[in-house]
Amino acid sequence: MSITFCHFRAATPNILGPTEYQVNSKSNLESRLAKKTKHSNVVRMPRTLRGVLNVVSANNGNGNGDGNVTLAGTVVVNELNLSTTSVHAGERSGRPSVADSLTTPLVQSSTYFFKDSEQLIAYQEGRYESYEYGRYGNPTSRVVEEKLRILEGGEDCLVSSSGMCAATTMLLALVPPGGHILTTTDCYRRTRQFIQTVLPKMGITVSVVDPADVEGMRNVLESRVVSLFFSESPTNPYLRCIDVATVSDMCHAHGCVVCIDGTFATPINQRPITQGADLVLHSATKYLAGHNDVLAGALVGSKSLVGEVRKLHHVLGGVIDSHAAYMVLRGMKTLELRVTRQNETALKLARRLELHPKIDVVHYPGLKSHPEHKIAKGQMSGFGGVLSFEVKADLMTTAKFIDACRLPYIAPSLGAVETLIEQPTIVSYWDKTPEERAQIGIKDNLVRFACGIEDYGDIEADVLQALDQIP
């Protein structure tokens, strides 16, 4: 195929870049397409245009289709066909700058491109900061990580698709096969289930002690090589509290990593890293996001430990969706306002219910009657928005009380703007026998109450009227 001359102008100049090209005769179309510059009329054609320009049909002008192309004058190239235009128009060179956007942009991309191999090599060698693939990071989720890292006082943060994803990935990454875990009696059921039923398949064993049994913890540390201490503080559902500083010092003396699940506290009320813990974990679904509309998890700590977890996270793929990350980011902007309100409501309600004749006991670290009240007072600036209490009733009468509450939703979560109520026996342990529930401390008359941001007077009035409806 031969070409005599072509000078054409792109009709859609912002799709792929340059707008004018010149082709000399007796040359290959791809190799000789050239961008005009001040210094030369002929330069190498931009790589992005190769193979996408359909200038004219491959006819010699008389319609016989013999493949000899004679081109002359200016040709309007709307020959970046509609399909190509639909893909690229306005995005290659027409993207707006978002540096001045007030809100952090939501980046939905699953992959990221490099302008050339040199830039890619620079990225691989750490000389160029960017992103490669969605499983390895995202600009929106990275902002969430940085915000939470600063709030918790850590060196690094990793966000993931759920709190359980954060917990299980952390455990798998930091506890070696044959390792030993030290944990506490009161904890979230699914965490307990993973530790006691999944990890043993890798030869990992566990010792379980009461949250206040410091001597019991010391005995385990002295008699076993413990890889990790892991506990909530406050715990779920009895709001027990770990003496973070004491436990951290004790564990570090034996080379044991300390991870505290701070979901119930949030960094507004407690910052375990500043108290000696190595890691703090969150179900960001709860207080951090705060609106019952997203699932997310997070782990904060040293660069070395979070880095180890990140390596496995990249393999397992429990990645937070960028929209979910954006929702967490938005929720965190009001975290202090919401948690302060929920702290106040929970403390008032705990004090009120502790005096009620139909309540047997209230579990809340802000009460002087709580077994770890002094510990909580020493390491927490607020006591959280969740309380649990035992109604002086049997299983079904307690359920009748919950059904009589009009304001809270019956739902298994916490930390959001809506008040939630649940009966752990029914929500989380209905598949267990009464004997099995008793063995792990779950009572049929136990109620968990997660305060929202509604008016305290309305919450109190509703709980009291519901109590009036049971004998």
Coordinates of N, CA, C and O in Angstrom, one line a residue, residues 358-465:
K358 N -37.0 -3.8 88.3 CA -37.2 -4.9 87.4 C -35.8 -5.3 86.7 O -35.8 -6.2 85.8
I359 N -34.8 -4.6 87.0 CA -33.5 -4.8 86.5 C -32.6 -5.4 87.6 O -32.4 -4.9 88.6
D360 N -32.0 -6.6 87.3 CA -31.2 -7.3 88.2 C -29.8 -6.7 88.3 O -29.3 -6.4 89.4
V361 N -29.1 -6.5 87.2 CA -27.8 -5.9 87.2 C -27.5 -5.2 85.8 O -28.1 -5.6 84.8
V362 N -26.8 -4.1 85.9 CA -26.4 -3.3 84.7 C -24.9 -3.5 84.5 O -24.1 -3.3 85.4
H363 N -24.5 -3.8 83.2 CA -23.1 -3.9 82.9 C -22.7 -2.7 82.1 O -23.0 -2.6 80.9
Y364 N -21.9 -1.8 82.7 CA -21.4 -0.6 82.0 C -20.2 -0.1 82.8 O -20.3 0.1 84.0
P365 N -19.1 0.1 82.1 CA -17.9 0.5 82.8 C -17.9 1.8 83.4 O -17.0 2.1 84.3
G366 N -18.9 2.7 83.1 CA -19.0 4.0 83.7 C -19.6 3.9 85.1 O -19.6 4.9 85.8
L367 N -20.2 2.8 85.5 CA -20.8 2.6 86.8 C -19.8 2.2 87.8 O -18.9 1.3 87.5
K368 N -19.9 2.7 89.0 CA -18.9 2.3 90.1 C -19.1 0.8 90.4 O -18.1 0.2 91.0
S369 N -20.2 0.3 90.1 CA -20.5 -1.2 90.4 C -19.8 -2.1 89.4 O -19.7 -3.3 89.7
H370 N -19.3 -1.6 88.4 CA -18.7 -2.4 87.3 C -17.3 -2.9 87.9 O -16.6 -2.2 88.5
P371 N -17.0 -4.2 87.6 CA -15.8 -4.8 88.2 C -14.5 -4.1 87.8 O -13.5 -4.1 88.5
E372 N -14.5 -3.5 86.6 CA -13.3 -2.8 86.1 C -13.5 -1.3 86.0 O -12.9 -0.6 85.1
H373 N -14.3 -0.7 86.8 CA -14.6 0.7 86.7 C -13.4 1.5 86.9 O -13.1 2.5 86.1
K374 N -12.5 1.2 87.9 CA -11.3 2.0 88.1 C -10.3 1.9 86.9 O -9.7 2.9 86.5
I375 N -10.2 0.7 86.3 CA -9.4 0.5 85.1 C -9.9 1.4 84.0 O -9.2 2.1 83.3
A376 N -11.2 1.3 83.8 CA -11.9 2.1 82.7 C -11.7 3.6 82.9 O -11.4 4.3 82.0
K377 N -11.9 4.0 84.1 CA -11.8 5.4 84.4 C -10.3 5.9 84.2 O -10.1 7.1 83.8
G378 N -9.4 5.0 84.4 CA -8.0 5.4 84.2 C -7.5 5.4 82.8 O -6.5 6.2 82.5
Q379 N -8.2 4.7 81.9 CA -7.7 4.6 80.5 C -8.7 5.1 79.5 O -8.4 5.1 78.3
M380 N -9.9 5.4 79.9 CA -10.9 5.9 79.0 C -11.4 7.3 79.3 O -11.5 7.6 80.5
S381 N -11.6 8.1 78.3 CA -12.1 9.4 78.5 C -13.7 9.4 78.5 O -14.3 10.4 78.9
G382 N -14.2 8.4 78.0 CA -15.7 8.2 78.0 C -15.9 6.7 78.0 O -15.0 5.9 77.6
F383 N -17.1 6.2 78.3 CA -17.3 4.8 78.5 C -18.1 4.1 77.4 O -18.4 2.9 77.6
G384 N -18.4 4.8 76.4 CA -19.0 4.2 75.2 C -20.5 4.2 75.2 O -21.1 4.6 76.3
G385 N -21.1 3.9 74.1 CA -22.6 4.0 73.9 C -23.3 2.7 74.1 O -24.5 2.7 73.8
V386 N -22.6 1.6 74.5 CA -23.3 0.3 74.7 C -23.4 0.0 76.2 O -22.4 0.1 76.9
L387 N -24.5 -0.5 76.6 CA -24.6 -1.1 77.9 C -25.4 -2.4 77.8 O -26.1 -2.6 76.8
S388 N -25.2 -3.3 78.7 CA -26.1 -4.5 78.8 C -26.6 -4.6 80.2 O -26.1 -4.1 81.1
F389 N -27.8 -5.3 80.3 CA -28.4 -5.4 81.6 C -29.2 -6.7 81.6 O -29.6 -7.2 80.6
E390 N -29.5 -7.2 82.8 CA -30.2 -8.4 83.0 C -31.6 -8.1 83.6 O -31.6 -7.5 84.7
V391 N -32.6 -8.4 82.9 CA -33.9 -8.2 83.4 C -34.3 -9.3 84.4 O -33.9 -10.4 84.2
K392 N -35.1 -8.9 85.4 CA -35.5 -9.9 86.4 C -36.7 -10.7 85.7 O -37.9 -10.5 86.0
A393 N -36.3 -11.6 84.8 CA -37.4 -12.3 84.1 C -36.7 -13.5 83.4 O -35.5 -13.7 83.4
D394 N -37.6 -14.4 82.8 CA -37.0 -15.5 82.1 C -36.8 -15.1 80.6 O -37.0 -14.0 80.2
L395 N -36.5 -16.1 79.8 CA -36.2 -15.9 78.4 C -37.3 -15.1 77.7 O -37.1 -14.1 77.0
M396 N -38.5 -15.7 77.7 CA -39.6 -15.1 76.9 C -40.2 -13.8 77.5 O -40.6 -13.0 76.7
T397 N -40.1 -13.7 78.8 CA -40.5 -12.4 79.4 C -39.6 -11.3 79.0 O -40.0 -10.1 78.7
T398 N -38.3 -11.6 78.9 CA -37.3 -10.6 78.5 C -37.5 -10.3 77.0 O -37.4 -9.1 76.6
A399 N -37.9 -11.3 76.2 CA -38.2 -11.0 74.8 C -39.5 -10.1 74.7 O -39.5 -9.3 73.8
K400 N -40.4 -10.3 75.6 CA -41.6 -9.5 75.6 C -41.2 -8.0 75.9 O -41.8 -7.1 75.3
F401 N -40.3 -7.8 76.8 CA -39.8 -6.4 77.1 C -39.2 -5.8 75.9 O -39.5 -4.7 75.5
I402 N -38.4 -6.6 75.2 CA -37.7 -6.0 74.0 C -38.8 -5.7 72.9 O -38.7 -4.6 72.3
D403 N -39.8 -6.6 72.7 CA -40.8 -6.3 71.8 C -41.6 -5.1 72.1 O -42.2 -4.4 71.2
A404 N -41.7 -4.8 73.4 CA -42.5 -3.6 73.9 C -41.8 -2.3 73.6 O -42.4 -1.2 73.7
C405 N -40.5 -2.4 73.4 CA -39.7 -1.1 73.1 C -40.1 -0.6 71.7 O -40.1 -1.4 70.7
R406 N -40.5 0.7 71.6 CA -40.9 1.2 70.3 C -39.9 1.9 69.6 O -39.9 2.0 68.3
L407 N -38.9 2.5 70.3 CA -37.9 3.3 69.6 C -36.7 2.5 69.0 O -36.4 2.7 67.8
P408 N -36.1 1.7 69.7 CA -34.9 1.0 69.2 C -35.4 -0.1 68.2 O -36.4 -0.7 68.3
Y409 N -34.5 -0.3 67.2 CA -34.6 -1.5 66.3 C -34.1 -2.7 66.9 O -33.1 -2.7 67.6
I410 N -34.7 -3.9 66.7 CA -34.2 -5.1 67.1 C -33.2 -5.6 66.0 O -33.6 -6.0 64.9
A411 N -31.9 -5.4 66.3 CA -30.9 -5.7 65.3 C -29.5 -5.9 65.9 O -29.2 -5.3 66.9
P412 N -28.7 -6.8 65.3 CA -27.4 -7.2 65.8 C -26.3 -6.3 65.4 O -25.4 -6.7 64.7
S413 N -26.2 -5.1 65.9 CA -25.1 -4.2 65.6 C -25.1 -3.1 66.7 O -25.8 -3.2 67.7
L414 N -24.3 -2.1 66.5 CA -24.1 -1.1 67.5 C -23.3 0.1 66.8 O -22.8 0.0 65.7
G415 N -23.3 1.2 67.5 CA -22.5 2.3 67.2 C -23.0 3.3 66.2 O -22.3 4.2 65.8
A416 N -24.2 3.1 65.7 CA -24.8 4.0 64.7 C -25.7 5.0 65.3 O -25.9 5.1 66.5
V417 N -26.3 5.8 64.4 CA -27.1 6.9 64.9 C -28.5 6.4 65.4 O -29.1 7.1 66.2
E418 N -28.9 5.2 65.0 CA -30.1 4.6 65.5 C -29.9 3.8 66.7 O -28.9 3.0 66.7
T419 N -30.7 3.8 67.7 CA -30.6 3.0 68.9 C -31.0 1.5 68.5 O -32.1 1.3 67.8
L420 N -30.2 0.6 68.9 CA -30.5 -0.8 68.6 C -30.6 -1.6 69.9 O -29.9 -1.3 70.9
I421 N -31.4 -2.7 69.9 CA -31.6 -3.5 71.1 C -31.6 -5.0 70.6 O -32.0 -5.3 69.5
E422 N -31.0 -5.8 71.5 CA -31.0 -7.3 71.1 C -30.9 -8.1 72.4 O -30.5 -7.6 73.4
Q423 N -31.4 -9.3 72.2 CA -31.2 -10.3 73.3 C -30.2 -11.4 72.8 O -30.5 -12.2 71.9
P424 N -29.0 -11.3 73.3 CA -27.9 -12.2 72.7 C -28.3 -13.7 72.6 O -27.9 -14.3 71.6
T425 N -29.1 -14.2 73.5 CA -29.5 -15.6 73.5 C -30.2 -15.9 72.1 O -30.0 -16.9 71.5
I426 N -31.1 -15.0 71.7 CA -31.9 -15.2 70.5 C -31.1 -14.8 69.3 O -31.1 -15.5 68.3
V427 N -30.4 -13.6 69.3 CA -29.7 -13.1 68.1 C -28.5 -13.9 67.8 O -28.3 -14.2 66.6
S428 N -27.7 -14.2 68.7 CA -26.4 -14.8 68.5 C -26.2 -16.2 68.9 O -25.3 -16.9 68.4
Y429 N -27.0 -16.7 69.9 CA -26.7 -18.0 70.4 C -27.9 -18.9 70.4 O -28.0 -19.9 71.2
W430 N -28.9 -18.7 69.6 CA -30.1 -19.5 69.5 C -29.8 -21.0 69.2 O -30.6 -21.9 69.5
D431 N -28.7 -21.2 68.5 CA -28.3 -22.6 68.1 C -27.7 -23.3 69.2 O -27.3 -24.5 69.0
K432 N -27.4 -22.7 70.3 CA -26.8 -23.3 71.5 C -27.8 -23.8 72.5 O -28.9 -23.2 72.6
T433 N -27.5 -24.8 73.2 CA -28.4 -25.3 74.3 C -28.2 -24.3 75.5 O -27.2 -23.6 75.6
P434 N -29.2 -24.3 76.4 CA -29.0 -23.5 77.6 C -27.7 -23.8 78.4 O -27.1 -22.9 78.9
E435 N -27.3 -25.1 78.4 CA -26.1 -25.4 79.1 C -24.9 -24.9 78.4 O -23.9 -24.4 79.0
E436 N -24.9 -24.9 77.1 CA -23.8 -24.4 76.3 C -23.7 -22.9 76.5 O -22.6 -22.3 76.6
R437 N -24.8 -22.2 76.5 CA -24.9 -20.8 76.7 C -24.3 -20.4 78.1 O -23.6 -19.4 78.2
A438 N -24.7 -21.2 79.1 CA -24.3 -20.9 80.4 C -22.8 -21.1 80.6 O -22.1 -20.3 81.3
Q439 N -22.2 -22.0 79.8 CA -20.8 -22.3 79.9 C -20.0 -21.1 79.4 O -18.9 -20.8 79.9
I440 N -20.5 -20.3 78.5 CA -19.8 -19.1 78.0 C -20.4 -17.8 78.5 O -20.0 -16.7 78.1
G441 N -21.2 -18.0 79.5 CA -21.7 -16.8 80.2 C -22.8 -16.0 79.6 O -23.1 -14.9 80.0
I442 N -23.5 -16.6 78.7 CA -24.7 -15.9 78.1 C -26.0 -16.3 78.8 O -26.4 -17.5 78.8
K443 N -26.6 -15.3 79.4 CA -27.8 -15.5 80.1 C -29.0 -15.2 79.3 O -29.0 -14.3 78.5
D444 N -30.1 -16.0 79.6 CA -31.3 -15.8 78.8 C -32.0 -14.4 79.0 O -32.7 -13.9 78.1
N445 N -31.7 -13.8 80.1 CA -32.3 -12.5 80.4 C -31.4 -11.3 80.1 O -31.7 -10.2 80.5
L446 N -30.3 -11.6 79.4 CA -29.4 -10.5 79.1 C -29.9 -9.7 77.9 O -30.3 -10.3 76.9
V447 N -29.8 -8.4 78.0 CA -30.2 -7.5 76.9 C -29.0 -6.6 76.6 O -28.3 -6.0 77.5
R448 N -28.7 -6.4 75.3 CA -27.6 -5.5 75.0 C -28.3 -4.3 74.3 O -29.1 -4.4 73.4
F449 N -27.9 -3.1 74.8 CA -28.6 -1.9 74.3 C -27.6 -0.9 73.8 O -26.7 -0.5 74.5
A450 N -27.6 -0.6 72.5 CA -26.7 0.3 71.8 C -27.3 1.6 71.5 O -28.2 1.7 70.7
C451 N -26.9 2.6 72.3 CA -27.6 3.9 72.2 C -27.2 4.6 70.9 O -26.1 4.6 70.4
G452 N -28.2 5.2 70.3 CA -28.0 6.1 69.1 C -27.9 7.5 69.5 O -27.4 7.8 70.6
I453 N -28.2 8.4 68.6 CA -28.1 9.8 68.9 C -29.4 10.5 69.2 O -29.5 11.8 69.2
E454 N -30.5 9.7 69.4 CA -31.8 10.3 69.6 C -31.8 11.1 71.0 O -30.8 10.9 71.8
D455 N -32.8 11.8 71.2 CA -32.9 12.5 72.5 C -33.0 11.5 73.7 O -33.7 10.5 73.6
Y456 N -32.2 11.8 74.7 CA -32.1 10.9 75.8 C -33.5 10.7 76.5 O -33.9 9.6 76.8
G457 N -34.3 11.8 76.6 CA -35.6 11.7 77.3 C -36.5 10.7 76.5 O -37.2 9.9 77.2
D458 N -36.4 10.7 75.2 CA -37.2 9.8 74.4 C -36.8 8.3 74.7 O -37.6 7.4 74.8
I459 N -35.5 8.1 74.7 CA -34.9 6.8 74.9 C -35.3 6.2 76.3 O -35.8 5.1 76.4
E460 N -35.1 7.0 77.3 CA -35.4 6.6 78.7 C -36.9 6.3 78.8 O -37.3 5.3 79.4
A461 N -37.8 7.2 78.3 CA -39.2 7.0 78.4 C -39.7 5.7 77.8 O -40.5 5.0 78.3
D462 N -39.1 5.4 76.6 CA -39.5 4.2 75.9 C -39.1 2.9 76.7 O -39.8 2.0 76.8
V463 N -37.8 2.9 77.2 CA -37.4 1.8 78.0 C -38.2 1.6 79.2 O -38.7 0.4 79.5
L464 N -38.6 2.6 79.9 CA -39.4 2.5 81.1 C -40.8 2.0 80.8 O -41.3 1.2 81.6
Q465 N -41.4 2.5 79.7 CA -42.7 2.0 79.4 C -42.7 0.6 79.0 O -43.7 -0.2 79.3

